[in-house]
Amino acid sequence: MSHRMMQHAGGEEMKGRSGIARRRRTTNRRTTVGRTVINKRHGNKKHVAIQKTRRSRSTSDQVDLHLMWKAGQVAGNEAKANNTASDKHARLVWNAHASNVTELSNFDLALKAGKAFMQGYAHASGHSLQIVPVPLRHSAAAVVCACNEEHTLGQVLVQLKRLPLTDIIVVLNGTTDDSLKQVLKQPGLTVVYEPDRAGHDVGRALGAKMTDAESVLFVDGDMVVSAEELAPFLYAVDRGQDVALNNLTSLLPAFAGQDEVSRIKAYLNRTLGRADLGSNSMTAVPHALSRRMIQTVKPASLAVPPKAQSLAIQHGMSVSAPSQVDVIRSNRLRPGNTGSGNDVARLIIGDHLEALATLLGTGWNSAQAHTLSRAEVAYRRNAR
Amino acid sequence: MREVKLLRKTRTTARYATRSNVTRRKTVLKKRRWKSGHKKGTKAYRFVIPSRQLMSQAKDGVENGAENGMSDAPAQRDGSQRTLLSVIIPAMNEEKTIGAVVREARRICRDAEVLVIVNGSTDGTANAAKRAGARVLTYAEALGHDGGRKVGAEAACGQVLLFTDADIAIPAEHLAPYVKAVLKGTDVALNDYHGPVTDHPVHPVVEAKHMLNSILGRSDLRGASMTAIPHAISRKGLEVMGISSLEVPPLAQAKAVIGGLRVRAVHHVPVGRMNAVRIKKRSGPDPLSQVVLNDHMAAIKWITDTLGPRGGYTDLKRVRNLAR
């Protein structure tokens, strides 16, 4: 700590000096003091982190969590008296309460407030709750696409049931194991069974046709993602986004280390004028779509995810990547999807080509009309 | 006396303001290393007369080319049977560097034809090129780099067509590998230069070049592209690609790979580092990068038009009918 103080003092002292003197001092400091400062920083990492969280808590604390807890307690007491305490009831009460609170402007706040409410409810009613309290205004459904994933499918469904969904659609295609039996055992599911393999993307398109909920969340049966991690996608679509993608930007290496699939995804986004989306794509799960988007691009086009994405952007829908789920590390490695130039990579490259072809076919050039011709560029660059 | 003093003073401050002595020394050394291949006033051909076999191969190629009606005059066609190499250099207002570029190009091999396509120039570029010993084609209007290359390829009669630019004098030692590769059977010999891949965020043009190569199933080429100079192509390559497609280099590259030509990244010339000064001089975004991006879209359009909307890639057990 003392060291940091010293450095600070030095900085202030130097501000008054001339350029040359400052430069000399910098070299001195680099050789002796600088090194120790760097070491110190490492030691202090924990401390800095704590400070950060404390600050963020103080700024985002616009909602009085205690009030939320109290409201939950009141609701819980009522439920206990009427003997109606259940997950469903808690969710209903919370939705009614959340629509009255105007401060719940972003997802983090809403979730925090919801958790406080649920704690109050559980405390009063004595009914332990497993649900994730996302306040959704419209109906929501989930589509799970699975093929021989009996080990993980059960867990995936457990996580989905913690979310306020009106419908869960399980699309089983080409299963040879006990997946179907397992799914049929569980209540409250819509099951689409296709004996032959149809592909994940086709499964998603099928599932999207089976529901008319306002927002649809797409997940895979081979990867267990907790309900807390899935909720932001639903929330984003519920609050007006049309496509909520998985934000993988920070998980990818720099360009030099990227695989060709990530590069072509980024290229497509850039061509569509959405370079800010990076390599985020509808080929990755989880993602959520709005009913408006599904109807505009037609469910059939969801079979080729990049095409659906480019159509959505072309139609001026709002596309964003609100949250991150690490699907890269936890993805099941199969012989088909490892290494560069594998079958899956070729499929995805083909998908992107298809998307680019449709883009070119539907008057992309008119959007780029403002660009200069070769001769004009030559005059700009080389004219005297 | 006073002036000297003043000079000295500015020098001291300048030293503080710019790079340190050590770094400056480093760049000088680098330049020297780069240029060390030749001595002034001597003419050492890197590429001495090729073997008889190669020459006979070359002749065959020329006949094919002549049938296509490429060269203009019959007298020139006779001469072309002996011409092995055509170096094509588009130039626009480059009188400062064109002389050196032409001299380097002429050092590659004996009897090389050096074609300078002077377009839209308002300075002495044409004269400087002539003085250095080049054949000059003059156009009043600007053609752009790629347009100039296309015009040059139409007029060229060599067996090997080497393309380079008028703004950087690349030593003949670094141009010869491309010619050598083409004589050994490569059809398109590219610069093994991938652009600044370590930048973050990466430049869109670099991204597009990588993307095109992986679409073509040639991710081993990485960022190598016909947009970058120097590159060399054979007569056969020129026929397969078509001269007009040279105006859109990524399109030519796509045609080359899909047409079954041997495309290889041959030799690395750090053109990015040599170009750096020009980029710094300009303010605002480079208008050329948008042109290059559009070129890549044109290449993709051609791929999807000729090989189907999926560019020849499979659907991998996907049953689309189900989704309909």
mmCIF file with all atom_site columns, C-alpha atoms in Angstrom, chain A residues 128-253:
data_model
loop_
_atom_site.group_PDB
_atom_site.id
_atom_site.type_symbol
_atom_site.label_atom_id
_atom_site.label_alt_id
_atom_site.label_comp_id
_atom_site.label_asym_id
_atom_site.label_entity_id
_atom_site.label_seq_id
_atom_site.pdbx_PDB_ins_code
_atom_site.Cartn_x
_atom_site.Cartn_y
_atom_site.Cartn_z
_atom_site.occupancy
_atom_site.B_iso_or_equiv
_atom_site.pdbx_formal_charge
_atom_site.auth_seq_id
_atom_site.auth_comp_id
_atom_site.auth_asym_id
_atom_site.auth_atom_id
_atom_site.pdbx_PDB_model_num
ATOM 1   C CA . SER A 1 128 ? -38.323 -23.587 -0.774  1.00 0.00 ? 128 SER A CA 1
ATOM 2   C CA . LEU A 1 129 ? -38.182 -22.167 -4.312  1.00 0.00 ? 129 LEU A CA 1
ATOM 3   C CA . GLN A 1 130 ? -35.948 -23.267 -7.146  1.00 0.00 ? 130 GLN A CA 1
ATOM 4   C CA . ILE A 1 131 ? -37.212 -20.836 -9.741  1.00 0.00 ? 131 ILE A CA 1
ATOM 5   C CA . VAL A 1 132 ? -35.280 -18.044 -11.417 1.00 0.00 ? 132 VAL A CA 1
ATOM 6   C CA . PRO A 1 133 ? -37.373 -14.899 -10.997 1.00 0.00 ? 133 PRO A CA 1
ATOM 7   C CA . VAL A 1 134 ? -37.125 -13.169 -14.376 1.00 0.00 ? 134 VAL A CA 1
ATOM 8   C CA . PRO A 1 135 ? -39.999 -10.757 -14.814 1.00 0.00 ? 135 PRO A CA 1
ATOM 9   C CA . LEU A 1 136 ? -41.247 -11.483 -18.355 1.00 0.00 ? 136 LEU A CA 1
ATOM 10  C CA . ARG A 1 137 ? -44.082 -9.504  -19.880 1.00 0.00 ? 137 ARG A CA 1
ATOM 11  C CA . HIS A 1 138 ? -44.887 -11.880 -22.725 1.00 0.00 ? 138 HIS A CA 1
ATOM 12  C CA . SER A 1 139 ? -45.100 -15.623 -23.160 1.00 0.00 ? 139 SER A CA 1
ATOM 13  C CA . ALA A 1 140 ? -41.874 -17.552 -23.638 1.00 0.00 ? 140 ALA A CA 1
ATOM 14  C CA . ALA A 1 141 ? -40.974 -21.047 -24.805 1.00 0.00 ? 141 ALA A CA 1
ATOM 15  C CA . ALA A 1 142 ? -37.821 -23.103 -25.130 1.00 0.00 ? 142 ALA A CA 1
ATOM 16  C CA . VAL A 1 143 ? -36.752 -25.464 -27.876 1.00 0.00 ? 143 VAL A CA 1
ATOM 17  C CA . VAL A 1 144 ? -34.323 -28.233 -26.954 1.00 0.00 ? 144 VAL A CA 1
ATOM 18  C CA . CYS A 1 145 ? -32.731 -30.050 -29.832 1.00 0.00 ? 145 CYS A CA 1
ATOM 19  C CA . ALA A 1 146 ? -31.270 -33.424 -28.937 1.00 0.00 ? 146 ALA A CA 1
ATOM 20  C CA . CYS A 1 147 ? -29.902 -36.547 -30.520 1.00 0.00 ? 147 CYS A CA 1
ATOM 21  C CA . ASN A 1 148 ? -28.618 -39.362 -28.306 1.00 0.00 ? 148 ASN A CA 1
ATOM 22  C CA . GLU A 1 149 ? -28.035 -37.193 -25.261 1.00 0.00 ? 149 GLU A CA 1
ATOM 23  C CA . GLU A 1 150 ? -29.673 -39.205 -22.494 1.00 0.00 ? 150 GLU A CA 1
ATOM 24  C CA . HIS A 1 151 ? -26.943 -38.311 -19.992 1.00 0.00 ? 151 HIS A CA 1
ATOM 25  C CA . THR A 1 152 ? -27.405 -34.576 -20.174 1.00 0.00 ? 152 THR A CA 1
ATOM 26  C CA . LEU A 1 153 ? -30.942 -34.117 -21.458 1.00 0.00 ? 153 LEU A CA 1
ATOM 27  C CA . GLY A 1 154 ? -32.542 -34.646 -18.045 1.00 0.00 ? 154 GLY A CA 1
ATOM 28  C CA . GLN A 1 155 ? -30.405 -31.971 -16.445 1.00 0.00 ? 155 GLN A CA 1
ATOM 29  C CA . VAL A 1 156 ? -31.059 -29.567 -19.314 1.00 0.00 ? 156 VAL A CA 1
ATOM 30  C CA . LEU A 1 157 ? -34.811 -29.971 -18.769 1.00 0.00 ? 157 LEU A CA 1
ATOM 31  C CA . VAL A 1 158 ? -34.458 -29.449 -15.017 1.00 0.00 ? 158 VAL A CA 1
ATOM 32  C CA . GLN A 1 159 ? -32.747 -26.131 -15.673 1.00 0.00 ? 159 GLN A CA 1
ATOM 33  C CA . LEU A 1 160 ? -35.376 -25.061 -18.203 1.00 0.00 ? 160 LEU A CA 1
ATOM 34  C CA . LYS A 1 161 ? -38.184 -25.803 -15.749 1.00 0.00 ? 161 LYS A CA 1
ATOM 35  C CA . ARG A 1 162 ? -36.744 -23.219 -13.388 1.00 0.00 ? 162 ARG A CA 1
ATOM 36  C CA . LEU A 1 163 ? -37.555 -20.531 -15.964 1.00 0.00 ? 163 LEU A CA 1
ATOM 37  C CA . PRO A 1 164 ? -40.998 -18.949 -16.461 1.00 0.00 ? 164 PRO A CA 1
ATOM 38  C CA . LEU A 1 165 ? -41.735 -20.812 -19.700 1.00 0.00 ? 165 LEU A CA 1
ATOM 39  C CA . THR A 1 166 ? -45.178 -21.568 -21.062 1.00 0.00 ? 166 THR A CA 1
ATOM 40  C CA . ASP A 1 167 ? -43.902 -24.421 -23.171 1.00 0.00 ? 167 ASP A CA 1
ATOM 41  C CA . ILE A 1 168 ? -40.827 -26.619 -23.518 1.00 0.00 ? 168 ILE A CA 1
ATOM 42  C CA . ILE A 1 169 ? -40.421 -28.333 -26.863 1.00 0.00 ? 169 ILE A CA 1
ATOM 43  C CA . VAL A 1 170 ? -38.030 -31.251 -27.107 1.00 0.00 ? 170 VAL A CA 1
ATOM 44  C CA . VAL A 1 171 ? -37.024 -32.155 -30.641 1.00 0.00 ? 171 VAL A CA 1
ATOM 45  C CA . LEU A 1 172 ? -35.531 -35.635 -30.743 1.00 0.00 ? 172 LEU A CA 1
ATOM 46  C CA . ASN A 1 173 ? -34.040 -36.713 -34.005 1.00 0.00 ? 173 ASN A CA 1
ATOM 47  C CA . GLY A 1 174 ? -32.259 -39.924 -34.862 1.00 0.00 ? 174 GLY A CA 1
ATOM 48  C CA . THR A 1 175 ? -32.105 -41.179 -31.290 1.00 0.00 ? 175 THR A CA 1
ATOM 49  C CA . THR A 1 176 ? -30.904 -44.714 -30.663 1.00 0.00 ? 176 THR A CA 1
ATOM 50  C CA . ASP A 1 177 ? -30.699 -44.530 -26.876 1.00 0.00 ? 177 ASP A CA 1
ATOM 51  C CA . ASP A 1 178 ? -33.173 -44.028 -24.035 1.00 0.00 ? 178 ASP A CA 1
ATOM 52  C CA . SER A 1 179 ? -33.682 -40.306 -24.616 1.00 0.00 ? 179 SER A CA 1
ATOM 53  C CA . LEU A 1 180 ? -37.270 -40.710 -25.741 1.00 0.00 ? 180 LEU A CA 1
ATOM 54  C CA . LYS A 1 181 ? -38.319 -42.784 -22.718 1.00 0.00 ? 181 LYS A CA 1
ATOM 55  C CA . GLN A 1 182 ? -36.707 -40.266 -20.425 1.00 0.00 ? 182 GLN A CA 1
ATOM 56  C CA . VAL A 1 183 ? -38.485 -37.363 -22.050 1.00 0.00 ? 183 VAL A CA 1
ATOM 57  C CA . LEU A 1 184 ? -41.877 -39.058 -22.100 1.00 0.00 ? 184 LEU A CA 1
ATOM 58  C CA . LYS A 1 185 ? -41.600 -39.690 -18.361 1.00 0.00 ? 185 LYS A CA 1
ATOM 59  C CA . GLN A 1 186 ? -41.564 -35.966 -17.635 1.00 0.00 ? 186 GLN A CA 1
ATOM 60  C CA . PRO A 1 187 ? -44.815 -33.997 -17.573 1.00 0.00 ? 187 PRO A CA 1
ATOM 61  C CA . GLY A 1 188 ? -45.500 -30.728 -19.358 1.00 0.00 ? 188 GLY A CA 1
ATOM 62  C CA . LEU A 1 189 ? -43.311 -31.173 -22.407 1.00 0.00 ? 189 LEU A CA 1
ATOM 63  C CA . THR A 1 190 ? -44.083 -31.048 -26.102 1.00 0.00 ? 190 THR A CA 1
ATOM 64  C CA . VAL A 1 191 ? -42.095 -33.758 -27.810 1.00 0.00 ? 191 VAL A CA 1
ATOM 65  C CA . VAL A 1 192 ? -41.275 -33.842 -31.496 1.00 0.00 ? 192 VAL A CA 1
ATOM 66  C CA . TYR A 1 193 ? -39.883 -37.206 -32.468 1.00 0.00 ? 193 TYR A CA 1
ATOM 67  C CA . GLU A 1 194 ? -38.097 -37.749 -35.740 1.00 0.00 ? 194 GLU A CA 1
ATOM 68  C CA . PRO A 1 195 ? -36.649 -41.249 -36.149 1.00 0.00 ? 195 PRO A CA 1
ATOM 69  C CA . ASP A 1 196 ? -33.952 -40.198 -38.622 1.00 0.00 ? 196 ASP A CA 1
ATOM 70  C CA . ARG A 1 197 ? -31.234 -37.668 -38.120 1.00 0.00 ? 197 ARG A CA 1
ATOM 71  C CA . ALA A 1 198 ? -32.273 -34.264 -39.398 1.00 0.00 ? 198 ALA A CA 1
ATOM 72  C CA . GLY A 1 199 ? -29.526 -32.004 -38.093 1.00 0.00 ? 199 GLY A CA 1
ATOM 73  C CA . HIS A 1 200 ? -29.563 -29.606 -35.162 1.00 0.00 ? 200 HIS A CA 1
ATOM 74  C CA . ASP A 1 201 ? -30.573 -26.587 -37.171 1.00 0.00 ? 201 ASP A CA 1
ATOM 75  C CA . VAL A 1 202 ? -33.491 -28.351 -38.800 1.00 0.00 ? 202 VAL A CA 1
ATOM 76  C CA . GLY A 1 203 ? -34.557 -29.495 -35.336 1.00 0.00 ? 203 GLY A CA 1
ATOM 77  C CA . ARG A 1 204 ? -34.579 -25.911 -34.152 1.00 0.00 ? 204 ARG A CA 1
ATOM 78  C CA . ALA A 1 205 ? -36.636 -24.831 -37.141 1.00 0.00 ? 205 ALA A CA 1
ATOM 79  C CA . LEU A 1 206 ? -39.110 -27.630 -36.414 1.00 0.00 ? 206 LEU A CA 1
ATOM 80  C CA . GLY A 1 207 ? -39.357 -26.610 -32.780 1.00 0.00 ? 207 GLY A CA 1
ATOM 81  C CA . ALA A 1 208 ? -39.913 -22.965 -33.694 1.00 0.00 ? 208 ALA A CA 1
ATOM 82  C CA . LYS A 1 209 ? -42.906 -24.003 -35.775 1.00 0.00 ? 209 LYS A CA 1
ATOM 83  C CA . MET A 1 210 ? -44.420 -25.898 -32.840 1.00 0.00 ? 210 MET A CA 1
ATOM 84  C CA . THR A 1 211 ? -44.899 -22.885 -30.596 1.00 0.00 ? 211 THR A CA 1
ATOM 85  C CA . ASP A 1 212 ? -46.507 -19.474 -30.834 1.00 0.00 ? 212 ASP A CA 1
ATOM 86  C CA . ALA A 1 213 ? -44.883 -17.945 -27.767 1.00 0.00 ? 213 ALA A CA 1
ATOM 87  C CA . GLU A 1 214 ? -43.614 -14.388 -28.089 1.00 0.00 ? 214 GLU A CA 1
ATOM 88  C CA . SER A 1 215 ? -40.015 -15.305 -27.351 1.00 0.00 ? 215 SER A CA 1
ATOM 89  C CA . VAL A 1 216 ? -38.337 -18.608 -28.057 1.00 0.00 ? 216 VAL A CA 1
ATOM 90  C CA . LEU A 1 217 ? -35.134 -19.782 -26.430 1.00 0.00 ? 217 LEU A CA 1
ATOM 91  C CA . PHE A 1 218 ? -32.988 -22.321 -28.268 1.00 0.00 ? 218 PHE A CA 1
ATOM 92  C CA . VAL A 1 219 ? -30.696 -24.703 -26.407 1.00 0.00 ? 219 VAL A CA 1
ATOM 93  C CA . ASP A 1 220 ? -28.924 -27.953 -27.165 1.00 0.00 ? 220 ASP A CA 1
ATOM 94  C CA . GLY A 1 221 ? -29.514 -31.219 -25.368 1.00 0.00 ? 221 GLY A CA 1
ATOM 95  C CA . ASP A 1 222 ? -25.831 -31.990 -25.013 1.00 0.00 ? 222 ASP A CA 1
ATOM 96  C CA . MET A 1 223 ? -24.881 -29.111 -22.784 1.00 0.00 ? 223 MET A CA 1
ATOM 97  C CA . VAL A 1 224 ? -26.237 -28.237 -19.360 1.00 0.00 ? 224 VAL A CA 1
ATOM 98  C CA . VAL A 1 225 ? -26.507 -24.473 -18.985 1.00 0.00 ? 225 VAL A CA 1
ATOM 99  C CA . SER A 1 226 ? -27.914 -23.153 -15.733 1.00 0.00 ? 226 SER A CA 1
ATOM 100 C CA . ALA A 1 227 ? -31.224 -21.300 -15.793 1.00 0.00 ? 227 ALA A CA 1
ATOM 101 C CA . GLU A 1 228 ? -29.546 -18.158 -14.455 1.00 0.00 ? 228 GLU A CA 1
ATOM 102 C CA . GLU A 1 229 ? -27.322 -18.101 -17.523 1.00 0.00 ? 229 GLU A CA 1
ATOM 103 C CA . LEU A 1 230 ? -30.230 -18.659 -19.895 1.00 0.00 ? 230 LEU A CA 1
ATOM 104 C CA . ALA A 1 231 ? -32.471 -15.994 -18.391 1.00 0.00 ? 231 ALA A CA 1
ATOM 105 C CA . PRO A 1 232 ? -30.706 -12.938 -19.930 1.00 0.00 ? 232 PRO A CA 1
ATOM 106 C CA . PHE A 1 233 ? -31.504 -14.114 -23.455 1.00 0.00 ? 233 PHE A CA 1
ATOM 107 C CA . LEU A 1 234 ? -35.192 -14.477 -22.672 1.00 0.00 ? 234 LEU A CA 1
ATOM 108 C CA . TYR A 1 235 ? -35.210 -11.148 -20.885 1.00 0.00 ? 235 TYR A CA 1
ATOM 109 C CA . ALA A 1 236 ? -33.560 -9.340  -23.832 1.00 0.00 ? 236 ALA A CA 1
ATOM 110 C CA . VAL A 1 237 ? -36.112 -10.684 -26.317 1.00 0.00 ? 237 VAL A CA 1
ATOM 111 C CA . ASP A 1 238 ? -38.960 -9.992  -23.905 1.00 0.00 ? 238 ASP A CA 1
ATOM 112 C CA . ARG A 1 239 ? -37.846 -6.351  -23.706 1.00 0.00 ? 239 ARG A CA 1
ATOM 113 C CA . GLY A 1 240 ? -37.853 -5.689  -27.441 1.00 0.00 ? 240 GLY A CA 1
ATOM 114 C CA . GLN A 1 241 ? -34.812 -7.372  -28.970 1.00 0.00 ? 241 GLN A CA 1
ATOM 115 C CA . ASP A 1 242 ? -35.524 -9.655  -31.897 1.00 0.00 ? 242 ASP A CA 1
ATOM 116 C CA . VAL A 1 243 ? -32.392 -11.780 -31.787 1.00 0.00 ? 243 VAL A CA 1
ATOM 117 C CA . ALA A 1 244 ? -30.368 -12.305 -28.606 1.00 0.00 ? 244 ALA A CA 1
ATOM 118 C CA . LEU A 1 245 ? -27.104 -14.078 -29.388 1.00 0.00 ? 245 LEU A CA 1
ATOM 119 C CA . ASN A 1 246 ? -24.546 -15.727 -27.179 1.00 0.00 ? 246 ASN A CA 1
ATOM 120 C CA . ASN A 1 247 ? -21.729 -13.209 -26.766 1.00 0.00 ? 247 ASN A CA 1
ATOM 121 C CA . LEU A 1 248 ? -18.548 -15.210 -27.317 1.00 0.00 ? 248 LEU A CA 1
ATOM 122 C CA . THR A 1 249 ? -16.306 -12.276 -28.219 1.00 0.00 ? 249 THR A CA 1
ATOM 123 C CA . SER A 1 250 ? -14.225 -12.333 -25.063 1.00 0.00 ? 250 SER A CA 1
ATOM 124 C CA . LEU A 1 251 ? -13.732 -16.098 -25.245 1.00 0.00 ? 251 LEU A CA 1
ATOM 125 C CA . LEU A 1 252 ? -12.200 -16.056 -28.700 1.00 0.00 ? 252 LEU A CA 1
ATOM 126 C CA . PRO A 1 253 ? -8.486  -15.607 -29.252 1.00 0.00 ? 253 PRO A CA 1
#
